[in-house]
């Protein structure tokens, strides 16, 4: 599986990525759990751990941007903030694609492998 959601410390939700998105099913497994969090109507934060993420095709970055656009249509935003950790140079490139196409739903802190932090506001 491309990613796993850990709800142990809810309202902090940890999403650990492993490998690459292989197909539409992998992508849906990622987005369906995010949608479920909105359907629960409880505020939450994300920690996205990118340490073991592979070299995903940039196509998926555009799909994430489109998904974020769709999530903005919800009448209330339950996501309060996100922290993206263990970000490699390549993942940083993919995140630049995502956030150049679509601003985030909530403030995002990106922490690269070298410790550099970047804050992106909606």
PDB file of N, CA and C in Angstrom, residues 1-5 17-33 56 60 63:
ATOM      1  N   UNK A   1       0.853  -1.190   0.000  1.00  0.00           N
ATOM      2  CA  UNK A   1       0.000   0.000   0.000  1.00  0.00           C
ATOM      3  C   UNK A   1       0.888   1.239   0.000  1.00  0.00           C
ATOM      4  N   UNK A   2       0.496   2.228  -0.765  1.00  0.00           N
ATOM      5  CA  UNK A   2       1.263   3.453  -0.949  1.00  0.00           C
ATOM      6  C   UNK A   2       1.391   4.272   0.339  1.00  0.00           C
ATOM      7  N   UNK A   3       0.361   4.273   1.184  1.00  0.00           N
ATOM      8  CA  UNK A   3       0.421   5.038   2.423  1.00  0.00           C
ATOM      9  C   UNK A   3      -0.467   4.393   3.480  1.00  0.00           C
ATOM     10  N   UNK A   4      -0.151   4.714   4.732  1.00  0.00           N
ATOM     11  CA  UNK A   4      -0.987   4.253   5.838  1.00  0.00           C
ATOM     12  C   UNK A   4      -1.335   5.452   6.711  1.00  0.00           C
ATOM     13  N   UNK A   5      -2.560   5.448   7.182  1.00  0.00           N
ATOM     14  CA  UNK A   5      -3.051   6.488   8.089  1.00  0.00           C
ATOM     15  C   UNK A   5      -2.997   5.942   9.508  1.00  0.00           C
ATOM     16  N   UNK A  17       4.088   7.506   4.054  1.00  0.00           N
ATOM     17  CA  UNK A  17       4.158   7.087   2.651  1.00  0.00           C
ATOM     18  C   UNK A  17       5.267   6.064   2.470  1.00  0.00           C
ATOM     19  N   UNK A  18       5.000   5.112   1.575  1.00  0.00           N
ATOM     20  CA  UNK A  18       5.950   4.035   1.328  1.00  0.00           C
ATOM     21  C   UNK A  18       5.914   3.676  -0.154  1.00  0.00           C
ATOM     22  N   UNK A  19       6.985   3.975  -0.858  1.00  0.00           N
ATOM     23  CA  UNK A  19       7.046   3.630  -2.269  1.00  0.00           C
ATOM     24  C   UNK A  19       6.373   4.655  -3.154  1.00  0.00           C
ATOM     25  N   UNK A  20       5.750   4.163  -4.216  1.00  0.00           N
ATOM     26  CA  UNK A  20       5.149   5.048  -5.203  1.00  0.00           C
ATOM     27  C   UNK A  20       3.680   4.697  -5.416  1.00  0.00           C
ATOM     28  N   UNK A  21       2.966   5.643  -6.014  1.00  0.00           N
ATOM     29  CA  UNK A  21       1.584   5.387  -6.425  1.00  0.00           C
ATOM     30  C   UNK A  21       1.658   4.533  -7.687  1.00  0.00           C
ATOM     31  N   UNK A  22       1.073   3.363  -7.621  1.00  0.00           N
ATOM     32  CA  UNK A  22       1.125   2.454  -8.759  1.00  0.00           C
ATOM     33  C   UNK A  22      -0.023   2.656  -9.732  1.00  0.00           C
ATOM     34  N   UNK A  23      -1.182   3.093  -9.203  1.00  0.00           N
ATOM     35  CA  UNK A  23      -2.362   3.161 -10.059  1.00  0.00           C
ATOM     36  C   UNK A  23      -3.453   3.986  -9.364  1.00  0.00           C
ATOM     37  N   UNK A  24      -4.577   4.066 -10.011  1.00  0.00           N
ATOM     38  CA  UNK A  24      -5.719   4.836  -9.508  1.00  0.00           C
ATOM     39  C   UNK A  24      -6.200   4.306  -8.162  1.00  0.00           C
ATOM     40  N   UNK A  25      -6.135   3.005  -7.956  1.00  0.00           N
ATOM     41  CA  UNK A  25      -6.564   2.417  -6.688  1.00  0.00           C
ATOM     42  C   UNK A  25      -5.701   2.933  -5.537  1.00  0.00           C
ATOM     43  N   UNK A  26      -4.389   2.978  -5.715  1.00  0.00           N
ATOM     44  CA  UNK A  26      -3.505   3.532  -4.679  1.00  0.00           C
ATOM     45  C   UNK A  26      -3.893   4.963  -4.352  1.00  0.00           C
ATOM     46  N   UNK A  27      -4.131   5.761  -5.392  1.00  0.00           N
ATOM     47  CA  UNK A  27      -4.488   7.157  -5.187  1.00  0.00           C
ATOM     48  C   UNK A  27      -5.814   7.271  -4.431  1.00  0.00           C
ATOM     49  N   UNK A  28      -6.778   6.451  -4.804  1.00  0.00           N
ATOM     50  CA  UNK A  28      -8.089   6.461  -4.146  1.00  0.00           C
ATOM     51  C   UNK A  28      -7.992   6.054  -2.682  1.00  0.00           C
ATOM     52  N   UNK A  29      -7.144   5.098  -2.369  1.00  0.00           N
ATOM     53  CA  UNK A  29      -6.974   4.696  -0.969  1.00  0.00           C
ATOM     54  C   UNK A  29      -6.455   5.865  -0.136  1.00  0.00           C
ATOM     55  N   UNK A  30      -5.579   6.678  -0.730  1.00  0.00           N
ATOM     56  CA  UNK A  30      -5.057   7.865  -0.056  1.00  0.00           C
ATOM     57  C   UNK A  30      -6.156   8.913   0.134  1.00  0.00           C
ATOM     58  N   UNK A  31      -6.896   9.231  -0.924  1.00  0.00           N
ATOM     59  CA  UNK A  31      -7.885  10.302  -0.850  1.00  0.00           C
ATOM     60  C   UNK A  31      -9.152   9.891  -0.102  1.00  0.00           C
ATOM     61  N   UNK A  32      -9.546   8.634  -0.196  1.00  0.00           N
ATOM     62  CA  UNK A  32     -10.775   8.192   0.473  1.00  0.00           C
ATOM     63  C   UNK A  32     -10.689   8.357   1.988  1.00  0.00           C
ATOM     64  N   UNK A  33      -9.529   8.095   2.557  1.00  0.00           N
ATOM     65  CA  UNK A  33      -9.390   8.250   4.006  1.00  0.00           C
ATOM     66  C   UNK A  33      -9.429   9.723   4.408  1.00  0.00           C
ATOM     67  N   UNK A  56       7.656   9.349  -7.359  1.00  0.00           N
ATOM     68  CA  UNK A  56       6.359   9.341  -8.031  1.00  0.00           C
ATOM     69  C   UNK A  56       6.391  10.206  -9.288  1.00  0.00           C
ATOM     70  N   UNK A  60       0.926  12.536 -10.619  1.00  0.00           N
ATOM     71  CA  UNK A  60       0.208  12.386  -9.350  1.00  0.00           C
ATOM     72  C   UNK A  60       0.198  13.683  -8.553  1.00  0.00           C
ATOM     73  N   UNK A  63      -2.737  15.448  -9.759  1.00  0.00           N
ATOM     74  CA  UNK A  63      -3.939  14.811  -9.215  1.00  0.00           C
ATOM     75  C   UNK A  63      -4.180  15.253  -7.773  1.00  0.00           C
TER      76      UNK A  63
END
